[in-house]
PDB file of C-alpha atoms and ligand atoms in Angstrom:
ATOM      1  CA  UNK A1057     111.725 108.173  98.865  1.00 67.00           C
ATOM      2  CA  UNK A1058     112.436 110.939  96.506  1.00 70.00           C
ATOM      3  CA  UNK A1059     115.214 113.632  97.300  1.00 70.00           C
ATOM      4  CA  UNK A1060     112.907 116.455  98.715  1.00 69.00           C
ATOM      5  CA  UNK A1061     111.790 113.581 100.922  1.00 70.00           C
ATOM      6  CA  UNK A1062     114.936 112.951 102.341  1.00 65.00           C
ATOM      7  CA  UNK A1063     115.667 115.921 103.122  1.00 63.00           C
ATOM      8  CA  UNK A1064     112.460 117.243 104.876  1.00 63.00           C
ATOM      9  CA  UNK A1065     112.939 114.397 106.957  1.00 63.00           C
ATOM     10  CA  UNK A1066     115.207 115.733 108.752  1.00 60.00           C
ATOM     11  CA  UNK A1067     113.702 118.540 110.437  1.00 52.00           C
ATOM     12  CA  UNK A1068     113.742 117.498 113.022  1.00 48.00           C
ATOM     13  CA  UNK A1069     116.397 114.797 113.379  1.00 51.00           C
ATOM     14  CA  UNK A1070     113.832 111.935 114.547  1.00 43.00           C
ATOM     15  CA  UNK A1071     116.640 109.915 115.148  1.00 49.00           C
ATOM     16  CA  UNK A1072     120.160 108.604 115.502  1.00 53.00           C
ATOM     17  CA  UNK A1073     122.289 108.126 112.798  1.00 56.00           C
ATOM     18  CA  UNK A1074     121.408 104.347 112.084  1.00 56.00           C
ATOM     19  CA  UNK A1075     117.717 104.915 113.047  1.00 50.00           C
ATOM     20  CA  UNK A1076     116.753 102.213 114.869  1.00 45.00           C
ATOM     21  CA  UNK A1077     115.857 103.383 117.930  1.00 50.00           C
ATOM     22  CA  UNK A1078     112.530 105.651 118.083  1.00 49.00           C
ATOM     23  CA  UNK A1079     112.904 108.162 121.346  1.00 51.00           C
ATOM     24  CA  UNK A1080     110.281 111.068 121.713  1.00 52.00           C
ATOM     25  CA  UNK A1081     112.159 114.648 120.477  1.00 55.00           C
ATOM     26  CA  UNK A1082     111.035 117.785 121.151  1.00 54.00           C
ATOM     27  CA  UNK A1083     110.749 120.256 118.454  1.00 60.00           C
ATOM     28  CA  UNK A1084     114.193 121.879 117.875  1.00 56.00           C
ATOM     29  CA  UNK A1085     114.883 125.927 118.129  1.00 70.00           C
ATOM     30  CA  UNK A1086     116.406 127.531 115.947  1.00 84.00           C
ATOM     31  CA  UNK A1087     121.222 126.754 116.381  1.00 88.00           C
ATOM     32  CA  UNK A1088     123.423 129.030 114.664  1.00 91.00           C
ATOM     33  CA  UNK A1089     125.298 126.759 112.423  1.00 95.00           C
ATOM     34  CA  UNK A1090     129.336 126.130 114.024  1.00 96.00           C
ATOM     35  CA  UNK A1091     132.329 125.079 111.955  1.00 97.00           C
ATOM     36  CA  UNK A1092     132.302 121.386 111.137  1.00 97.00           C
ATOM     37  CA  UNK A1093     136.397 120.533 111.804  1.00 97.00           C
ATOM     38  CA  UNK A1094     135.869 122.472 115.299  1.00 97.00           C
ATOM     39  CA  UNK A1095     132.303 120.517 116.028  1.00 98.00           C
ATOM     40  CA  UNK A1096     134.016 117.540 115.266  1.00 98.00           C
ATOM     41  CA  UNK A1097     137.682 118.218 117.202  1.00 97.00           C
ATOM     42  CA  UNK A1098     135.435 118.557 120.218  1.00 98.00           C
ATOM     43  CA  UNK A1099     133.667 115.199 119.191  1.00 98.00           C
ATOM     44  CA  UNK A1100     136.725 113.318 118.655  1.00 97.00           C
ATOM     45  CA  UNK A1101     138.063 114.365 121.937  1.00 97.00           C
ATOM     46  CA  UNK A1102     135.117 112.655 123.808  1.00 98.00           C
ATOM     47  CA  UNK A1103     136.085 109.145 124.863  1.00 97.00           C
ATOM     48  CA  UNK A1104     133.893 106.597 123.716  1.00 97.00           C
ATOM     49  CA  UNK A1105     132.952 105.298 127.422  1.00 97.00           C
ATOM     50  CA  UNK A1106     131.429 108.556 128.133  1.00 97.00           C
ATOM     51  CA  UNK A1107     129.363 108.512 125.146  1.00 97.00           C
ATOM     52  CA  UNK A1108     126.448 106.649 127.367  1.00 97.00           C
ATOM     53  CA  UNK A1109     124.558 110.286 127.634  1.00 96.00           C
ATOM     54  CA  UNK A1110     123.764 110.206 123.822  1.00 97.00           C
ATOM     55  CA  UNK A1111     123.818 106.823 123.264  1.00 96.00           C
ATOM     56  CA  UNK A1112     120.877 106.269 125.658  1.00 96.00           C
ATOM     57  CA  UNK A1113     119.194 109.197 125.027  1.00 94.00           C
ATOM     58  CA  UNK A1114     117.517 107.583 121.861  1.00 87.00           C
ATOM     59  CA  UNK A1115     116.391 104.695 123.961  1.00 88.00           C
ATOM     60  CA  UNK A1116     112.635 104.212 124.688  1.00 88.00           C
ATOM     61  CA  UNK A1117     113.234 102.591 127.996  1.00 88.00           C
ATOM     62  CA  UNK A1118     115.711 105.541 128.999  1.00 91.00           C
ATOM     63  CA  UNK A1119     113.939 107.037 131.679  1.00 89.00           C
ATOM     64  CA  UNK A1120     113.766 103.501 133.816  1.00 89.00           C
ATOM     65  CA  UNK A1121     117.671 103.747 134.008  1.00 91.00           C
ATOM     66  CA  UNK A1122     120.259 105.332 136.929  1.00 93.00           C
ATOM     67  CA  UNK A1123     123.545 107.312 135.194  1.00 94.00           C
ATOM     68  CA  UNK A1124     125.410 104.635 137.212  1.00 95.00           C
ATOM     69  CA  UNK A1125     123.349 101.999 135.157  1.00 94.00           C
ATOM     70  CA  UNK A1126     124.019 103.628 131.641  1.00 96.00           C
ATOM     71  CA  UNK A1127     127.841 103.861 132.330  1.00 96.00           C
ATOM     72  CA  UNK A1128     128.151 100.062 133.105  1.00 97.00           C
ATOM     73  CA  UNK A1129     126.251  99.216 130.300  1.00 96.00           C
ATOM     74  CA  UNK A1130     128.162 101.832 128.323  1.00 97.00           C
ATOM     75  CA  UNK A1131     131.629  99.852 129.025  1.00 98.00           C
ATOM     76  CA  UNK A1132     130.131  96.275 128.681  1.00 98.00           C
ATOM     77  CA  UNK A1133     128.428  97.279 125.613  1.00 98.00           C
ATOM     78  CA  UNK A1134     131.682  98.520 123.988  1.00 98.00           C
ATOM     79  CA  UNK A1135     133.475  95.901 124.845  1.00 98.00           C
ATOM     80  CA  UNK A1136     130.983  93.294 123.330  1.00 98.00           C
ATOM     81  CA  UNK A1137     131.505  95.009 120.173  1.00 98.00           C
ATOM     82  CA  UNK A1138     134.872  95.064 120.251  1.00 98.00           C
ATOM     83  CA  UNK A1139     135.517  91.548 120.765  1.00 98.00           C
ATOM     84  CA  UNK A1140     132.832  90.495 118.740  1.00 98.00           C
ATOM     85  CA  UNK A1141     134.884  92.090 116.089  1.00 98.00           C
ATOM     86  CA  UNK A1142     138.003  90.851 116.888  1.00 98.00           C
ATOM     87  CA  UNK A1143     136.310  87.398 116.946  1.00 98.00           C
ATOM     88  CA  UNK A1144     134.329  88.059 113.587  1.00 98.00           C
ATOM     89  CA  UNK A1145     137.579  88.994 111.631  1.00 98.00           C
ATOM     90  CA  UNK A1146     139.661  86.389 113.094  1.00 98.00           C
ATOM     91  CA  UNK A1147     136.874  83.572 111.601  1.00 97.00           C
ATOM     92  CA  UNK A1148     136.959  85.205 108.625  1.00 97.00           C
ATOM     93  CA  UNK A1149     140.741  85.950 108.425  1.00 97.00           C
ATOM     94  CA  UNK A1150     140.013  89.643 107.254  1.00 97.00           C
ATOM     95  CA  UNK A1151     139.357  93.018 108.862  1.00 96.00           C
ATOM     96  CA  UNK A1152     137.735  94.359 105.089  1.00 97.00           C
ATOM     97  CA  UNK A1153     134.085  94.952 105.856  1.00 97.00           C
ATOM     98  CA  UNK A1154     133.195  94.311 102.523  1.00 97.00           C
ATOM     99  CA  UNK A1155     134.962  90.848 102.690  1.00 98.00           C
ATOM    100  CA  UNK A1156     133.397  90.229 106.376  1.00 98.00           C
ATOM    101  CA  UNK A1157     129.877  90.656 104.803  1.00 97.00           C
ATOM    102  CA  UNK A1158     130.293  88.516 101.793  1.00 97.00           C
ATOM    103  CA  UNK A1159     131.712  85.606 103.401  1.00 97.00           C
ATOM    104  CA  UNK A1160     128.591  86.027 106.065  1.00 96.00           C
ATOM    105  CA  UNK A1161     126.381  85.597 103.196  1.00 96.00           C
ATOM    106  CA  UNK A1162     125.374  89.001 103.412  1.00 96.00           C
ATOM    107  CA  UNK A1163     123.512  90.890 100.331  1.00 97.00           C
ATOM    108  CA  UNK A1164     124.726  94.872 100.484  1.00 97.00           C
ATOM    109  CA  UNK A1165     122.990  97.075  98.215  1.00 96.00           C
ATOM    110  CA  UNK A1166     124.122 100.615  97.870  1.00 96.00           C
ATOM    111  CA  UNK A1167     121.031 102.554  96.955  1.00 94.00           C
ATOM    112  CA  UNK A1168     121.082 106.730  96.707  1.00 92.00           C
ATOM    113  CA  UNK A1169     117.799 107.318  99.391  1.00 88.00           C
ATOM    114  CA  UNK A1170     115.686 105.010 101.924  1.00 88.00           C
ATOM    115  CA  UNK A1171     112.277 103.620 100.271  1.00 83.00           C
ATOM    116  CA  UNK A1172     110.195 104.782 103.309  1.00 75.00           C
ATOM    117  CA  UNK A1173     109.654 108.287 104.410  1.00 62.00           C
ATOM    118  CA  UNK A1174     108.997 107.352 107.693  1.00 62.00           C
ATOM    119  CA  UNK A1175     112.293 107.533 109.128  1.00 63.00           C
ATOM    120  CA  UNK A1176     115.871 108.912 108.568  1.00 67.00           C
ATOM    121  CA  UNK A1177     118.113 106.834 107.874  1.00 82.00           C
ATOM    122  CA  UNK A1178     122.111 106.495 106.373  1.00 92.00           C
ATOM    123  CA  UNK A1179     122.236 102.615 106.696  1.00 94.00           C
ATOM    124  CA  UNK A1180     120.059  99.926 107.089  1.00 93.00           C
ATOM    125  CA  UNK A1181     120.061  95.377 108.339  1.00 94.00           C
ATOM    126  CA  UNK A1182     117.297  94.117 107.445  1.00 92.00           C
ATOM    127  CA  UNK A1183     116.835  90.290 108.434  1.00 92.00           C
ATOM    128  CA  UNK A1184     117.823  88.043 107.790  1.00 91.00           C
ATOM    129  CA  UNK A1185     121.255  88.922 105.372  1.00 94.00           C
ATOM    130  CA  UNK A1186     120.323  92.418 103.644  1.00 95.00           C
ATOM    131  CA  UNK A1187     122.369  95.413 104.353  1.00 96.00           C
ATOM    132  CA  UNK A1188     121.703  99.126 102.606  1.00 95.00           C
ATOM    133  CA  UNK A1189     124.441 101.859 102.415  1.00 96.00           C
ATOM    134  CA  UNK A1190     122.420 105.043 101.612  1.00 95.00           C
ATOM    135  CA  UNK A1191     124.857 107.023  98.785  1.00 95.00           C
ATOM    136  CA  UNK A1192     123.596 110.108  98.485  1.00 93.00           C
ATOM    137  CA  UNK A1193     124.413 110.325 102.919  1.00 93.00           C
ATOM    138  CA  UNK A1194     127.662 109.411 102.224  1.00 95.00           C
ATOM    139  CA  UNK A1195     128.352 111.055  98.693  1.00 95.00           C
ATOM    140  CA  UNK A1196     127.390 114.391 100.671  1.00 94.00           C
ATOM    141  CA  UNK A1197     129.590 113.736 103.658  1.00 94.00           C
ATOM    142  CA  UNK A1198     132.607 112.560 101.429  1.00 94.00           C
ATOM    143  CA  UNK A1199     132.330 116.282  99.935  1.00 95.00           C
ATOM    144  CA  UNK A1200     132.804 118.073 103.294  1.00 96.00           C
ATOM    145  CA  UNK A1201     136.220 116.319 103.740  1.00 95.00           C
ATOM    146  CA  UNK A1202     138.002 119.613 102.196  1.00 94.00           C
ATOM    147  CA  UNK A1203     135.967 121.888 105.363  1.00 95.00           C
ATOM    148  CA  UNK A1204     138.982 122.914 107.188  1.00 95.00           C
ATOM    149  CA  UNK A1205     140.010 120.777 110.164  1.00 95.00           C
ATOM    150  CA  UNK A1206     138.016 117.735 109.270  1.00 97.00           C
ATOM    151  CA  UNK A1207     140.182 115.207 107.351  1.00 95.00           C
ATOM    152  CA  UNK A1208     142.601 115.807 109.884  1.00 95.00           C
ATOM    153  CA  UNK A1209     139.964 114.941 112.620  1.00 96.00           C
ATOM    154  CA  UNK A1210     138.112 112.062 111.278  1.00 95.00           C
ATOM    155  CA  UNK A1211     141.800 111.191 108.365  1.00 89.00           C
ATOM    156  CA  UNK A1212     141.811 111.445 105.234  1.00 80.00           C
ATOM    157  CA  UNK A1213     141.575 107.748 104.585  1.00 84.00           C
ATOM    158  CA  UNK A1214     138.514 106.931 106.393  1.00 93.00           C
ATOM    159  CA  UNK A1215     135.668 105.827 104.282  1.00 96.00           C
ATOM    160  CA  UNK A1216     132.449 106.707 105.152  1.00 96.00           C
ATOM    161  CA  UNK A1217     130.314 103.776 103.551  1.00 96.00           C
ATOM    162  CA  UNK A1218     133.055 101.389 105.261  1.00 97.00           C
ATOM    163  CA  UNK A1219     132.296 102.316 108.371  1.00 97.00           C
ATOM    164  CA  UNK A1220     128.289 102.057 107.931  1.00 97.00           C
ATOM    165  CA  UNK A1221     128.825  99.287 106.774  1.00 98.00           C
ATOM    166  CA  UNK A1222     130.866  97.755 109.991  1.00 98.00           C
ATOM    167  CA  UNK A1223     127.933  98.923 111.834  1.00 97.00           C
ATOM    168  CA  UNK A1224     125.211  97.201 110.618  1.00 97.00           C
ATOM    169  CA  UNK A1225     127.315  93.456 110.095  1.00 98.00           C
ATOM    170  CA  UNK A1226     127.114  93.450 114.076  1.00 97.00           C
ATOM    171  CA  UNK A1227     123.537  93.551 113.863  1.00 96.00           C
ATOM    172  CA  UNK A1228     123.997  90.668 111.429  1.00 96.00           C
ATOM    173  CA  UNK A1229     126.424  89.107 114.149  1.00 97.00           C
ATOM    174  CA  UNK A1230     124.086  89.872 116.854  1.00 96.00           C
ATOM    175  CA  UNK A1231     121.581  87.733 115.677  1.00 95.00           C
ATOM    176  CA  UNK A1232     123.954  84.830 114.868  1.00 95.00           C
ATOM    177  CA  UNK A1233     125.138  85.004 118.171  1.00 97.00           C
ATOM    178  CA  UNK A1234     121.980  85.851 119.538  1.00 95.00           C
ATOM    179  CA  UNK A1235     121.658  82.788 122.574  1.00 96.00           C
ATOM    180  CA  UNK A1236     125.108  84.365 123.961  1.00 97.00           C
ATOM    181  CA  UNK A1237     125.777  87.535 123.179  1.00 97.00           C
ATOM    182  CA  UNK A1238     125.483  90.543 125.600  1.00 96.00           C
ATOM    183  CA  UNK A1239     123.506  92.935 123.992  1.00 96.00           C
ATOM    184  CA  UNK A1240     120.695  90.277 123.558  1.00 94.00           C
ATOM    185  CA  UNK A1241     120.994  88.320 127.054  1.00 94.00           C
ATOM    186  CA  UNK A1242     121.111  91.415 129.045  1.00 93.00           C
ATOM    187  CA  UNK A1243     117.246  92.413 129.761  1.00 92.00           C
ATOM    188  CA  UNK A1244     115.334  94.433 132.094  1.00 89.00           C
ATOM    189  CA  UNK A1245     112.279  93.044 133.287  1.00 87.00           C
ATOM    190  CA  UNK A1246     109.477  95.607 132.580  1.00 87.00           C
ATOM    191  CA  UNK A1247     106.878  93.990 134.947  1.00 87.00           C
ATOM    192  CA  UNK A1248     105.911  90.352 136.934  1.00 86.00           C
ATOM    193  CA  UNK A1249     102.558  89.244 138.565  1.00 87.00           C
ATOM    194  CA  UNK A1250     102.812  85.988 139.834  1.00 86.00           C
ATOM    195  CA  UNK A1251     104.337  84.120 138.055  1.00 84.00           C
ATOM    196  CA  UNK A1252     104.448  86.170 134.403  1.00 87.00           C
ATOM    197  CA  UNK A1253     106.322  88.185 133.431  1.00 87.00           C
ATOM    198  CA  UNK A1254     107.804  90.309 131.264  1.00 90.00           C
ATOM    199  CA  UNK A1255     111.324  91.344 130.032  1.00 89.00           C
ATOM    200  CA  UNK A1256     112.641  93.029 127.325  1.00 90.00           C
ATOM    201  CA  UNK A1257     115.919  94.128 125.683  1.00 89.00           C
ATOM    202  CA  UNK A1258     117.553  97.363 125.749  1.00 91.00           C
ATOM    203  CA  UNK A1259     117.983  98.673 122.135  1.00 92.00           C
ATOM    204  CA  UNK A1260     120.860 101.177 123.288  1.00 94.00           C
ATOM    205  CA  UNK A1261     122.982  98.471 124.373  1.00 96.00           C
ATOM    206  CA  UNK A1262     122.801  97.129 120.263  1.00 96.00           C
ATOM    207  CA  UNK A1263     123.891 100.171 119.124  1.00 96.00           C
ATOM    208  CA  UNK A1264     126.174 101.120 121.787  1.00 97.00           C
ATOM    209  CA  UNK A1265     128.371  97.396 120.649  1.00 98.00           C
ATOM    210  CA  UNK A1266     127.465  98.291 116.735  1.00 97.00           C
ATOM    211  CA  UNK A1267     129.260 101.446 117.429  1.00 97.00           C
ATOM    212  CA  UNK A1268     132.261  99.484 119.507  1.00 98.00           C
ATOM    213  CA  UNK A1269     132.347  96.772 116.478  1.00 98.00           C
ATOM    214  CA  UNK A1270     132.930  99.400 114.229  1.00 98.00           C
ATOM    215  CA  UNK A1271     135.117 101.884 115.953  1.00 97.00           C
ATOM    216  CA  UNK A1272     137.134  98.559 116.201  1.00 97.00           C
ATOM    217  CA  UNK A1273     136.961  97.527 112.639  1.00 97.00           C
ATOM    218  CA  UNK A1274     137.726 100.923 111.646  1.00 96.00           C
ATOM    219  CA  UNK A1275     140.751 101.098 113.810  1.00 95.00           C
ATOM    220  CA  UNK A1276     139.706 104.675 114.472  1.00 95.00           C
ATOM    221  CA  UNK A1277     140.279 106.407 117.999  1.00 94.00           C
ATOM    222  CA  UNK A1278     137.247 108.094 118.261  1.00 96.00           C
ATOM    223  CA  UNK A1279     133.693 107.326 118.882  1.00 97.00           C
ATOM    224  CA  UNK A1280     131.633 106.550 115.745  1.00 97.00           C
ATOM    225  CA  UNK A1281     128.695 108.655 117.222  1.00 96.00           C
ATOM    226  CA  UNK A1282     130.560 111.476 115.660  1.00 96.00           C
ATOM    227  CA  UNK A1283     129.150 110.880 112.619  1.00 96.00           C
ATOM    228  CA  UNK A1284     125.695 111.701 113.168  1.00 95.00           C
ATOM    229  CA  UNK A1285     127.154 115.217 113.502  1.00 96.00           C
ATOM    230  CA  UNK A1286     128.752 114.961 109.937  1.00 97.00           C
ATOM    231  CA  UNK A1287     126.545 113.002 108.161  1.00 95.00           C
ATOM    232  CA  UNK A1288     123.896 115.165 109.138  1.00 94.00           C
ATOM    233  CA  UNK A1289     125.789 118.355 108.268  1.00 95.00           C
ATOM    234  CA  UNK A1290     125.138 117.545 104.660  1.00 93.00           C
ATOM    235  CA  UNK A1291     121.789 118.159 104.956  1.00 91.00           C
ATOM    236  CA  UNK A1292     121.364 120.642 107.333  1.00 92.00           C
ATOM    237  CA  UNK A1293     124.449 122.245 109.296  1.00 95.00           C
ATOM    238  CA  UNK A1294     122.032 124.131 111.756  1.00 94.00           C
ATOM    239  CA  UNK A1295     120.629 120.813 112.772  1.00 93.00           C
ATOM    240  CA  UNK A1296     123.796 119.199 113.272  1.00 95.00           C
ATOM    241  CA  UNK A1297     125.489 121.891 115.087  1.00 96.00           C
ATOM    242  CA  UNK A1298     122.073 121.363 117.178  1.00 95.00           C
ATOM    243  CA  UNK A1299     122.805 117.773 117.497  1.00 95.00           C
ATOM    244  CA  UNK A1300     126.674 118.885 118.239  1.00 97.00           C
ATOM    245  CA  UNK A1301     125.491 120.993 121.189  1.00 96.00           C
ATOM    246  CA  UNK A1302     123.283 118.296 122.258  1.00 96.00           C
ATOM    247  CA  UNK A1303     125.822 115.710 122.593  1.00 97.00           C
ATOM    248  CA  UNK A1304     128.234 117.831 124.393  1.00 98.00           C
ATOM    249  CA  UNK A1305     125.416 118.601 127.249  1.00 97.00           C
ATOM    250  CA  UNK A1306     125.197 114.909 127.310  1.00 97.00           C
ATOM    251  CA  UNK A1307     129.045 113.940 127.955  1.00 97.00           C
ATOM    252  CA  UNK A1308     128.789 117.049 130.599  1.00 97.00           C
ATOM    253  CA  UNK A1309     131.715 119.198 128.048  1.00 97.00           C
ATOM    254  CA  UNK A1310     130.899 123.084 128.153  1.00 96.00           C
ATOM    255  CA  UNK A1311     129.610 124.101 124.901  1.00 95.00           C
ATOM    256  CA  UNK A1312     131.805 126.915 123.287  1.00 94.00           C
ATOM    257  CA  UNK A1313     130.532 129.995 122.658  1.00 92.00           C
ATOM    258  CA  UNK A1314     129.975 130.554 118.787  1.00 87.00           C
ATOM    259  CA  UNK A1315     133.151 133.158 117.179  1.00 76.00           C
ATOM    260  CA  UNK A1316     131.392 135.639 115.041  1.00 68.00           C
ATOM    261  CA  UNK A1317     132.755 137.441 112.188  1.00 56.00           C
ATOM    262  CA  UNK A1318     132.674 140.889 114.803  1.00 51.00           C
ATOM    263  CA  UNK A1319     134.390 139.089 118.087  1.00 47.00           C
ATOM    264  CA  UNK A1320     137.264 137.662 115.591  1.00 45.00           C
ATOM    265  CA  UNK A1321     137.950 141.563 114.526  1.00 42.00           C
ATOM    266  CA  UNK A1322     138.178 142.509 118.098  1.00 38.00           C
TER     267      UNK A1322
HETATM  268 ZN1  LIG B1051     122.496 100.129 114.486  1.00 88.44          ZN
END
C-alpha cells in the first residue's frame, strides 16, 4: 500500500480503528473540523461501559440486538478483557506489552502502511503469532501531542504503538483461550430447523474485551475507542471530528455547537 493509498482510504472511514469488523457506512457529509484536545476531553469523559453504542455499531449482526442486550454484553465484555489481562501479566510476571508478546511467542513487525488497500487499518493479528503496528498511524498521531489540551487528556506518557499493541495480544489470548473465554463462548444462534443449526459469534464482543485488555494494560482511565478519533485526525481532521460527533450521538452526550472565529469575538 503506497502513501496516497493510505490515505484515500479513508474517505470514508470504512471502519473502526483496528478494522476488523466490516459494518455497512453511509457516505459521510461534509463536518467542520473541531479542536482535537476539546474532541477528545469530551471522549475521555465517556465511561467505558457506555461505549456499547459505538462499539456495536461496527458489528454486522447489530441490528438483531436490543440496547438492553448491547449494555450487558458491553460490561461482560470489558470485564473479560480486563481480567484476561490481569491474568496474562500475572503468567508472565510483566505488564510491558512488548515483554507480554515476546514471551507469547509473538512476531511484531512495525511496518510504515498496511500491504492491502482494501481496508484501513492502524494495527493488525494475524494467526497464528504475527502482530503489525502501522508507523506512519502512529508517527502522525505522536505529532499532534503538542495540539492544545491533548497530552493533558490522553498524558504525556502514553505511547501510542503500546497501546495497539495491547490490543491486538488479546486477540492472540483469545484464541489461546479460545474453549473458555467469553468473547468466543458467547454466540447467538442465527437460525435452527430441526435439528441444525446455526450459531455464530459476535465480533463486537472481541473488540469490546481487546479494548478492556488494553485500557487495563495501559492503566489509562478512559476508553481506548478514543483513539479512533485521534488516530484518524492525522489523516483527515474533518473525518474524525465526523467520527467525534458520531460517537457522541451514540453514548446519547449533546454534541457542542462548533466556536467560530466570529462567536469568540462576540
Ligand atoms: Zn481488534
Amino acid at each position: 500500500m503506497t502513501k496516497e493509498e493510505f490515505q484515500t482510504a479513508f474517505k470514508p472511514i470504512a471502519d473502526g480503528l483496528f478494522g476488523k469488523q466490516g459494518g455497512r457506512r453511509y457516505e459521510r457529509p461534509h463536518f467542520d473540523v473541531r479542536p482535537l484536545g476539546d474532541m477528545l476531553m469530551d471522549l475521555a469523559d465517556i465511561p467505558p461501559e457506555e461505549w456499547y453504542g459505538y462499539a456495536f455499531s461496527r458489528e454486522p449482526l447489530n441490528g438483531k440486538f436490543q440496547d438492553e442486550q448491547r449494555r450487558e454484553w458491553m460490561e461482560k465484555s470489558l470485564s473479560c478483557g480486563r481480567e484476561y489481562a490481569k491474568k496474562i501479566c500475572h503468567k508472565y510476571q510483566t505488564k510491558d506489552p512488548k515483554a507480554l508478546a515476546k514471551a507469547m511467542g509473538m512476531d511484531v513487525s512495525f511496518p510504515e502502511f498496511p500491504e492491502k488497500t482494501d481496508r484501513v487499518l492502524f494495527a493488525e493479528f494475524r494467526m497464528p503469532n504475527n502482530i503489525c503496528i502501522y508507523m506512519d498511524a502512529v508517527k502522525k498521531a505522536e505529532k499532534l501531542f503538542d495540539r492544545p489540551g491533548v497530552s493533558e487528556v490522553l498524558t504525556r506518557k502514553l505511547d501510542v504503538s503500546r497501546l495497539l499493541l495491547s490490543h491486538e495480544l488479546f486477540h492472540c489470548v483469545e484464541e489461546e483461550y479460545h474453549e473458555e473465554i467469553f468473547t468466543k463462548t458467547e454466540k447467538i444462534r442465527l437460525w435452527s430447523l430441526g435439528f441444525l443449526h446455526n450459531d455464530s459469534n459476535i465480533i463486537a464482543l472481541s473488540e469490546i474485551a481487546a479494548m478492556g485488555f488494553a485500557q487495563e494494560i495501559m492503566g489509562i482511565s478512559y476508553s481506548p475507542y478514543l483513539m479512533d478519533v485521534f488516530l484518524v485526525y492525522g489523516y483527515s481532521p474533518e473525518e474524525a471530528s465526523g467520527l467525534y460527533e458520531e460517537m457522541m450521538e451514540l453514548a446519547h452526550r449533546p454534541v457542542p455547537p462548533i466556536e467560530t472565529g466570529e462567536e469568540k469575538d462576540v
